[in-house]
Amino acid sequence: MNKIFKVFRYAGISLIIIAITSIVSCLFTAIDNYRDGVIAIKLMESNAKHEIRVLNNAKFTDSHIGVYEFKPTMAQAIILSNDGIGEIGAATLFYLILGLTILIIANKKPSSLENLKQERLWQIVGAGAVLFFILKFLSKFLLDGYIEELTNHLFKYDYSNIGNSNITMLSLIVVFTIIYELLSYSRKLKQENDLTI
């Protein structure tokens, strides 16, 4: 059982390290943008008329997407670097919360892991997924509002680059699978120990 708790602790520490590494990486990029005196973000016109042209039985739609460059303050550089805090902020905060929660449970309440039932485990996994999506939508909402205020409601943030979101979703699936397997293995070992006694 001690090996399982060690693995559980290492998983928590790994999530915290991933979160801290993401934060440090974003800070370095933000500092570079601040020092350079320019930041460029992809925006879309808020109330633009989409012009549709037909070319050889195909349609071309002008989406009015462009790059908005300006001299940022340090706070603006932190918020808007690396495709905006809406892209990585929610995942980073989620990994930090999850890692700290895992460490607290592993260190302070290890008996709660031994007595964990499968139904309760699925409730915890579901609550974690809900927390992630709440953080994701909250960061998107705050970033959208910030961009609208920054540009006097002329532009909105362009979310056409969804590659990071796919990687985040894949990371979440991996994290939840690892946690579930660890807890399942932990319960199996406990049952084997109870049978040998």
mmCIF file of N, CA and C in Angstrom, residues 84-189:
data_model
loop_
_atom_site.group_PDB
_atom_site.id
_atom_site.type_symbol
_atom_site.label_atom_id
_atom_site.label_comp_id
_atom_site.label_asym_id
_atom_site.label_seq_id
_atom_site.Cartn_x
_atom_site.Cartn_y
_atom_site.Cartn_z
ATOM 1 N N GLY A 84 -3.096 33.937 -25.161
ATOM 2 C CA GLY A 84 -4.034 34.375 -24.127
ATOM 3 C C GLY A 84 -4.148 33.404 -22.974
ATOM 4 N N ILE A 85 -4.440 33.976 -21.823
ATOM 5 C CA ILE A 85 -4.563 33.174 -20.613
ATOM 6 C C ILE A 85 -5.761 32.228 -20.697
ATOM 7 N N GLY A 86 -6.690 32.514 -21.605
ATOM 8 C CA GLY A 86 -7.839 31.638 -21.788
ATOM 9 C C GLY A 86 -7.460 30.286 -22.359
ATOM 10 N N GLU A 87 -6.351 30.219 -23.075
ATOM 11 C CA GLU A 87 -5.928 28.951 -23.667
ATOM 12 C C GLU A 87 -5.266 28.035 -22.647
ATOM 13 N N ILE A 88 -4.345 28.567 -21.841
ATOM 14 C CA ILE A 88 -3.614 27.698 -20.925
ATOM 15 C C ILE A 88 -3.908 27.976 -19.464
ATOM 16 N N GLY A 89 -4.511 29.102 -19.174
ATOM 17 C CA GLY A 89 -4.754 29.476 -17.778
ATOM 18 C C GLY A 89 -5.627 28.491 -17.035
ATOM 19 N N ALA A 90 -6.713 28.063 -17.655
ATOM 20 C CA ALA A 90 -7.646 27.143 -16.996
ATOM 21 C C ALA A 90 -6.991 25.792 -16.739
ATOM 22 N N ALA A 91 -6.294 25.264 -17.736
ATOM 23 C CA ALA A 91 -5.648 23.958 -17.566
ATOM 24 C C ALA A 91 -4.554 24.025 -16.507
ATOM 25 N N THR A 92 -3.777 25.100 -16.515
ATOM 26 C CA THR A 92 -2.707 25.249 -15.535
ATOM 27 C C THR A 92 -3.267 25.333 -14.125
ATOM 28 N N LEU A 93 -4.304 26.138 -13.936
ATOM 29 C CA LEU A 93 -4.929 26.254 -12.619
ATOM 30 C C LEU A 93 -5.544 24.923 -12.194
ATOM 31 N N PHE A 94 -6.161 24.221 -13.136
ATOM 32 C CA PHE A 94 -6.760 22.922 -12.820
ATOM 33 C C PHE A 94 -5.690 21.924 -12.385
ATOM 34 N N TYR A 95 -4.569 21.857 -13.119
ATOM 35 C CA TYR A 95 -3.494 20.935 -12.743
ATOM 36 C C TYR A 95 -2.934 21.279 -11.370
ATOM 37 N N LEU A 96 -2.825 22.570 -11.071
ATOM 38 C CA LEU A 96 -2.326 23.000 -9.767
ATOM 39 C C LEU A 96 -3.288 22.583 -8.655
ATOM 40 N N ILE A 97 -4.583 22.827 -8.847
ATOM 41 C CA ILE A 97 -5.587 22.438 -7.845
ATOM 42 C C ILE A 97 -5.603 20.922 -7.674
ATOM 43 N N LEU A 98 -5.588 20.187 -8.783
ATOM 44 C CA LEU A 98 -5.632 18.725 -8.722
ATOM 45 C C LEU A 98 -4.390 18.163 -8.042
ATOM 46 N N GLY A 99 -3.225 18.691 -8.391
ATOM 47 C CA GLY A 99 -1.985 18.222 -7.774
ATOM 48 C C GLY A 99 -1.951 18.477 -6.280
ATOM 49 N N LEU A 100 -2.366 19.685 -5.861
ATOM 50 C CA LEU A 100 -2.404 19.998 -4.427
ATOM 51 C C LEU A 100 -3.407 19.122 -3.695
ATOM 52 N N THR A 101 -4.568 18.883 -4.308
ATOM 53 C CA THR A 101 -5.582 18.026 -3.689
ATOM 54 C C THR A 101 -5.060 16.606 -3.517
ATOM 55 N N ILE A 102 -4.399 16.086 -4.537
ATOM 56 C CA ILE A 102 -3.828 14.735 -4.451
ATOM 57 C C ILE A 102 -2.796 14.659 -3.334
ATOM 58 N N LEU A 103 -1.925 15.664 -3.239
ATOM 59 C CA LEU A 103 -0.907 15.657 -2.185
ATOM 60 C C LEU A 103 -1.531 15.749 -0.798
ATOM 61 N N ILE A 104 -2.538 16.589 -0.639
ATOM 62 C CA ILE A 104 -3.192 16.730 0.666
ATOM 63 C C ILE A 104 -3.850 15.414 1.071
ATOM 64 N N ILE A 105 -4.557 14.788 0.132
ATOM 65 C CA ILE A 105 -5.221 13.510 0.446
ATOM 66 C C ILE A 105 -4.185 12.434 0.761
ATOM 67 N N ALA A 106 -3.126 12.356 -0.030
ATOM 68 C CA ALA A 106 -2.112 11.317 0.175
ATOM 69 C C ALA A 106 -1.369 11.503 1.493
ATOM 70 N N ASN A 107 -1.161 12.751 1.916
ATOM 71 C CA ASN A 107 -0.398 13.006 3.137
ATOM 72 C C ASN A 107 -1.260 13.096 4.389
ATOM 73 N N LYS A 108 -2.443 13.683 4.278
ATOM 74 C CA LYS A 108 -3.266 13.938 5.472
ATOM 75 C C LYS A 108 -4.343 12.887 5.708
ATOM 76 N N LYS A 109 -4.925 12.348 4.634
ATOM 77 C CA LYS A 109 -6.045 11.414 4.789
ATOM 78 C C LYS A 109 -5.864 10.170 3.921
ATOM 79 N N PRO A 110 -4.793 9.411 4.126
ATOM 80 C CA PRO A 110 -4.603 8.223 3.285
ATOM 81 C C PRO A 110 -5.681 7.161 3.499
ATOM 82 N N SER A 111 -6.303 7.154 4.662
ATOM 83 C CA SER A 111 -7.354 6.155 4.923
ATOM 84 C C SER A 111 -8.570 6.376 4.028
ATOM 85 N N SER A 112 -8.792 7.620 3.597
ATOM 86 C CA SER A 112 -9.933 7.886 2.716
ATOM 87 C C SER A 112 -9.743 7.227 1.345
ATOM 88 N N LEU A 113 -8.489 7.006 0.946
ATOM 89 C CA LEU A 113 -8.231 6.308 -0.318
ATOM 90 C C LEU A 113 -8.522 4.815 -0.196
ATOM 91 N N GLU A 114 -8.207 4.253 0.958
ATOM 92 C CA GLU A 114 -8.427 2.821 1.158
ATOM 93 C C GLU A 114 -9.913 2.478 1.172
ATOM 94 N N ASN A 115 -10.739 3.391 1.671
ATOM 95 C CA ASN A 115 -12.173 3.132 1.809
ATOM 96 C C ASN A 115 -12.992 3.678 0.646
ATOM 97 N N LEU A 116 -12.326 4.107 -0.405
ATOM 98 C CA LEU A 116 -13.023 4.730 -1.529
ATOM 99 C C LEU A 116 -13.766 3.687 -2.356
ATOM 100 N N LYS A 117 -15.055 3.905 -2.555
ATOM 101 C CA LYS A 117 -15.873 2.998 -3.370
ATOM 102 C C LYS A 117 -15.910 3.516 -4.805
ATOM 103 N N GLN A 118 -16.226 2.615 -5.729
ATOM 104 C CA GLN A 118 -16.191 2.963 -7.148
ATOM 105 C C GLN A 118 -17.187 4.068 -7.490
ATOM 106 N N GLU A 119 -18.383 4.040 -6.888
ATOM 107 C CA GLU A 119 -19.378 5.087 -7.170
ATOM 108 C C GLU A 119 -18.855 6.455 -6.735
ATOM 109 N N ARG A 120 -18.225 6.478 -5.562
ATOM 110 C CA ARG A 120 -17.669 7.734 -5.051
ATOM 111 C C ARG A 120 -16.532 8.212 -5.951
ATOM 112 N N LEU A 121 -15.742 7.269 -6.451
ATOM 113 C CA LEU A 121 -14.643 7.622 -7.349
ATOM 114 C C LEU A 121 -15.169 8.299 -8.605
ATOM 115 N N TRP A 122 -16.241 7.745 -9.191
ATOM 116 C CA TRP A 122 -16.806 8.354 -10.395
ATOM 117 C C TRP A 122 -17.388 9.727 -10.095
ATOM 118 N N GLN A 123 -17.935 9.910 -8.890
ATOM 119 C CA GLN A 123 -18.434 11.237 -8.505
ATOM 120 C C GLN A 123 -17.285 12.237 -8.436
ATOM 121 N N ILE A 124 -16.154 11.797 -7.895
ATOM 122 C CA ILE A 124 -14.985 12.682 -7.791
ATOM 123 C C ILE A 124 -14.448 13.027 -9.181
ATOM 124 N N VAL A 125 -14.364 12.021 -10.062
ATOM 125 C CA VAL A 125 -13.896 12.269 -11.430
ATOM 126 C C VAL A 125 -14.850 13.227 -12.143
ATOM 127 N N GLY A 126 -16.161 13.025 -11.960
ATOM 128 C CA GLY A 126 -17.149 13.928 -12.563
ATOM 129 C C GLY A 126 -17.029 15.344 -12.029
ATOM 130 N N ALA A 127 -16.816 15.473 -10.706
ATOM 131 C CA ALA A 127 -16.644 16.803 -10.109
ATOM 132 C C ALA A 127 -15.387 17.478 -10.651
ATOM 133 N N GLY A 128 -14.323 16.689 -10.861
ATOM 134 C CA GLY A 128 -13.099 17.240 -11.443
ATOM 135 C C GLY A 128 -13.321 17.742 -12.858
ATOM 136 N N ALA A 129 -14.082 16.974 -13.649
ATOM 137 C CA ALA A 129 -14.388 17.403 -15.023
ATOM 138 C C ALA A 129 -15.226 18.675 -15.021
ATOM 139 N N VAL A 130 -16.206 18.748 -14.114
ATOM 140 C CA VAL A 130 -17.037 19.959 -14.008
ATOM 141 C C VAL A 130 -16.173 21.156 -13.618
ATOM 142 N N LEU A 131 -15.262 20.957 -12.647
ATOM 143 C CA LEU A 131 -14.365 22.044 -12.231
ATOM 144 C C LEU A 131 -13.524 22.529 -13.406
ATOM 145 N N PHE A 132 -12.996 21.589 -14.203
ATOM 146 C CA PHE A 132 -12.185 21.986 -15.347
ATOM 147 C C PHE A 132 -12.986 22.844 -16.322
ATOM 148 N N PHE A 133 -14.195 22.407 -16.661
ATOM 149 C CA PHE A 133 -14.990 23.160 -17.633
ATOM 150 C C PHE A 133 -15.441 24.506 -17.072
ATOM 151 N N ILE A 134 -15.702 24.574 -15.776
ATOM 152 C CA ILE A 134 -16.030 25.867 -15.162
ATOM 153 C C ILE A 134 -14.844 26.813 -15.299
ATOM 154 N N LEU A 135 -13.641 26.323 -14.984
ATOM 155 C CA LEU A 135 -12.443 27.161 -15.115
ATOM 156 C C LEU A 135 -12.211 27.569 -16.566
ATOM 157 N N LYS A 136 -12.438 26.630 -17.492
ATOM 158 C CA LYS A 136 -12.226 26.916 -18.918
ATOM 159 C C LYS A 136 -13.186 27.996 -19.409
ATOM 160 N N PHE A 137 -14.482 27.848 -19.084
ATOM 161 C CA PHE A 137 -15.462 28.832 -19.540
ATOM 162 C C PHE A 137 -15.285 30.176 -18.829
ATOM 163 N N LEU A 138 -14.899 30.145 -17.554
ATOM 164 C CA LEU A 138 -14.661 31.392 -16.827
ATOM 165 C C LEU A 138 -13.485 32.151 -17.428
ATOM 166 N N SER A 139 -12.394 31.446 -17.735
ATOM 167 C CA SER A 139 -11.237 32.128 -18.325
ATOM 168 C C SER A 139 -11.572 32.674 -19.709
ATOM 169 N N LYS A 140 -12.356 31.927 -20.489
ATOM 170 C CA LYS A 140 -12.781 32.406 -21.814
ATOM 171 C C LYS A 140 -13.661 33.644 -21.676
ATOM 172 N N PHE A 141 -14.595 33.617 -20.743
ATOM 173 C CA PHE A 141 -15.487 34.754 -20.514
ATOM 174 C C PHE A 141 -14.695 35.993 -20.093
ATOM 175 N N LEU A 142 -13.750 35.819 -19.162
ATOM 176 C CA LEU A 142 -12.945 36.951 -18.695
ATOM 177 C C LEU A 142 -12.041 37.489 -19.801
ATOM 178 N N LEU A 143 -11.449 36.591 -20.603
ATOM 179 C CA LEU A 143 -10.583 37.032 -21.699
ATOM 180 C C LEU A 143 -11.383 37.774 -22.763
ATOM 181 N N ASP A 144 -12.569 37.264 -23.092
ATOM 182 C CA ASP A 144 -13.421 37.950 -24.074
ATOM 183 C C ASP A 144 -13.775 39.357 -23.603
ATOM 184 N N GLY A 145 -14.157 39.480 -22.338
ATOM 185 C CA GLY A 145 -14.483 40.796 -21.786
ATOM 186 C C GLY A 145 -13.281 41.728 -21.791
ATOM 187 N N TYR A 146 -12.108 41.185 -21.464
ATOM 188 C CA TYR A 146 -10.894 41.994 -21.439
ATOM 189 C C TYR A 146 -10.548 42.510 -22.831
ATOM 190 N N ILE A 147 -10.653 41.636 -23.843
ATOM 191 C CA ILE A 147 -10.347 42.039 -25.225
ATOM 192 C C ILE A 147 -11.336 43.098 -25.699
ATOM 193 N N GLU A 148 -12.609 42.924 -25.379
ATOM 194 C CA GLU A 148 -13.608 43.916 -25.791
ATOM 195 C C GLU A 148 -13.327 45.271 -25.157
ATOM 196 N N GLU A 149 -12.963 45.285 -23.881
ATOM 197 C CA GLU A 149 -12.626 46.551 -23.220
ATOM 198 C C GLU A 149 -11.362 47.164 -23.816
ATOM 199 N N LEU A 150 -10.378 46.322 -24.101
ATOM 200 C CA LEU A 150 -9.104 46.794 -24.650
ATOM 201 C C LEU A 150 -9.285 47.439 -26.015
ATOM 202 N N THR A 151 -10.201 46.904 -26.823
ATOM 203 C CA THR A 151 -10.382 47.385 -28.198
ATOM 204 C C THR A 151 -11.652 48.218 -28.376
ATOM 205 N N ASN A 152 -12.215 48.707 -27.275
ATOM 206 C CA ASN A 152 -13.451 49.513 -27.317
ATOM 207 C C ASN A 152 -14.588 48.793 -28.047
ATOM 208 N N HIS A 153 -14.720 47.503 -27.802
ATOM 209 C CA HIS A 153 -15.799 46.657 -28.338
ATOM 210 C C HIS A 153 -15.781 46.540 -29.870
ATOM 211 N N LEU A 154 -14.643 46.821 -30.492
ATOM 212 C CA LEU A 154 -14.539 46.694 -31.949
ATOM 213 C C LEU A 154 -14.137 45.285 -32.377
ATOM 214 N N PHE A 155 -13.411 44.587 -31.505
ATOM 215 C CA PHE A 155 -12.892 43.269 -31.857
ATOM 216 C C PHE A 155 -13.199 42.264 -30.759
ATOM 217 N N LYS A 156 -13.144 40.988 -31.145
ATOM 218 C CA LYS A 156 -13.250 39.909 -30.166
ATOM 219 C C LYS A 156 -12.114 38.925 -30.417
ATOM 220 N N TYR A 157 -11.811 38.145 -29.413
ATOM 221 C CA TYR A 157 -10.696 37.208 -29.495
ATOM 222 C C TYR A 157 -11.010 36.107 -30.501
ATOM 223 N N ASP A 158 -10.017 35.724 -31.288
ATOM 224 C CA ASP A 158 -10.191 34.678 -32.301
ATOM 225 C C ASP A 158 -9.731 33.340 -31.721
ATOM 226 N N TYR A 159 -10.664 32.409 -31.588
ATOM 227 C CA TYR A 159 -10.369 31.087 -31.025
ATOM 228 C C TYR A 159 -10.199 30.020 -32.104
ATOM 229 N N SER A 160 -9.795 30.420 -33.301
ATOM 230 C CA SER A 160 -9.693 29.438 -34.388
ATOM 231 C C SER A 160 -8.543 28.457 -34.187
ATOM 232 N N ASN A 161 -7.570 28.798 -33.339
ATOM 233 C CA ASN A 161 -6.460 27.885 -33.067
ATOM 234 C C ASN A 161 -6.851 26.975 -31.909
ATOM 235 N N ILE A 162 -7.391 25.783 -32.239
ATOM 236 C CA ILE A 162 -7.881 24.890 -31.196
ATOM 237 C C ILE A 162 -6.930 23.741 -30.903
ATOM 238 N N GLY A 163 -5.736 23.775 -31.436
ATOM 239 C CA GLY A 163 -4.791 22.686 -31.203
ATOM 240 C C GLY A 163 -4.456 22.499 -29.739
ATOM 241 N N ASN A 164 -4.236 23.602 -28.998
ATOM 242 C CA ASN A 164 -3.917 23.498 -27.582
ATOM 243 C C ASN A 164 -5.072 22.897 -26.797
ATOM 244 N N SER A 165 -6.309 23.212 -27.177
ATOM 245 C CA SER A 165 -7.469 22.674 -26.478
ATOM 246 C C SER A 165 -7.530 21.166 -26.632
ATOM 247 N N ASN A 166 -7.194 20.673 -27.817
ATOM 248 C CA ASN A 166 -7.196 19.224 -28.020
ATOM 249 C C ASN A 166 -6.144 18.549 -27.159
ATOM 250 N N ILE A 167 -4.972 19.149 -27.052
ATOM 251 C CA ILE A 167 -3.922 18.593 -26.206
ATOM 252 C C ILE A 167 -4.352 18.633 -24.747
ATOM 253 N N THR A 168 -5.011 19.706 -24.335
ATOM 254 C CA THR A 168 -5.500 19.811 -22.962
ATOM 255 C C THR A 168 -6.519 18.725 -22.665
ATOM 256 N N MET A 169 -7.449 18.500 -23.587
ATOM 257 C CA MET A 169 -8.457 17.462 -23.371
ATOM 258 C C MET A 169 -7.799 16.084 -23.293
ATOM 259 N N LEU A 170 -6.822 15.831 -24.140
ATOM 260 C CA LEU A 170 -6.110 14.562 -24.093
ATOM 261 C C LEU A 170 -5.376 14.411 -22.762
ATOM 262 N N SER A 171 -4.760 15.487 -22.286
ATOM 263 C CA SER A 171 -4.074 15.459 -20.992
ATOM 264 C C SER A 171 -5.045 15.146 -19.868
ATOM 265 N N LEU A 172 -6.233 15.734 -19.917
ATOM 266 C CA LEU A 172 -7.234 15.470 -18.883
ATOM 267 C C LEU A 172 -7.659 14.010 -18.878
ATOM 268 N N ILE A 173 -7.868 13.456 -20.049
ATOM 269 C CA ILE A 173 -8.258 12.044 -20.128
ATOM 270 C C ILE A 173 -7.162 11.167 -19.532
ATOM 271 N N VAL A 174 -5.914 11.476 -19.849
ATOM 272 C CA VAL A 174 -4.795 10.710 -19.305
ATOM 273 C C VAL A 174 -4.740 10.839 -17.789
ATOM 274 N N VAL A 175 -4.891 12.064 -17.273
ATOM 275 C CA VAL A 175 -4.842 12.292 -15.824
ATOM 276 C C VAL A 175 -5.933 11.504 -15.118
ATOM 277 N N PHE A 176 -7.168 11.599 -15.608
ATOM 278 C CA PHE A 176 -8.265 10.885 -14.959
ATOM 279 C C PHE A 176 -8.088 9.368 -15.060
ATOM 280 N N THR A 177 -7.561 8.888 -16.169
ATOM 281 C CA THR A 177 -7.329 7.447 -16.319
ATOM 282 C C THR A 177 -6.276 6.961 -15.335
ATOM 283 N N ILE A 178 -5.193 7.715 -15.196
ATOM 284 C CA ILE A 178 -4.135 7.335 -14.259
ATOM 285 C C ILE A 178 -4.666 7.310 -12.832
ATOM 286 N N ILE A 179 -5.405 8.335 -12.454
ATOM 287 C CA ILE A 179 -5.951 8.384 -11.093
ATOM 288 C C ILE A 179 -6.893 7.210 -10.852
ATOM 289 N N TYR A 180 -7.746 6.932 -11.817
ATOM 290 C CA TYR A 180 -8.688 5.821 -11.658
ATOM 291 C C TYR A 180 -7.950 4.492 -11.524
ATOM 292 N N GLU A 181 -6.937 4.273 -12.364
ATOM 293 C CA GLU A 181 -6.183 3.017 -12.301
ATOM 294 C C GLU A 181 -5.428 2.890 -10.981
ATOM 295 N N LEU A 182 -4.850 3.987 -10.512
ATOM 296 C CA LEU A 182 -4.149 3.944 -9.230
ATOM 297 C C LEU A 182 -5.088 3.574 -8.090
ATOM 298 N N LEU A 183 -6.238 4.196 -8.076
ATOM 299 C CA LEU A 183 -7.185 3.911 -7.005
ATOM 300 C C LEU A 183 -7.746 2.494 -7.115
ATOM 301 N N SER A 184 -7.984 2.023 -8.326
ATOM 302 C CA SER A 184 -8.466 0.650 -8.511
ATOM 303 C C SER A 184 -7.423 -0.352 -8.022
ATOM 304 N N TYR A 185 -6.178 -0.093 -8.361
ATOM 305 C CA TYR A 185 -5.097 -0.975 -7.921
ATOM 306 C C TYR A 185 -4.954 -0.945 -6.404
ATOM 307 N N SER A 186 -5.091 0.231 -5.832
ATOM 308 C CA SER A 186 -5.004 0.382 -4.381
ATOM 309 C C SER A 186 -6.088 -0.437 -3.686
ATOM 310 N N ARG A 187 -7.309 -0.375 -4.185
ATOM 311 C CA ARG A 187 -8.404 -1.141 -3.579
ATOM 312 C C ARG A 187 -8.181 -2.643 -3.754
ATOM 313 N N LYS A 188 -7.653 -3.040 -4.900
ATOM 314 C CA LYS A 188 -7.388 -4.455 -5.160
ATOM 315 C C LYS A 188 -6.351 -4.989 -4.176
ATOM 316 N N LEU A 189 -5.295 -4.210 -3.930
ATOM 317 C CA LEU A 189 -4.278 -4.626 -2.966
ATOM 318 C C LEU A 189 -4.858 -4.742 -1.566
#
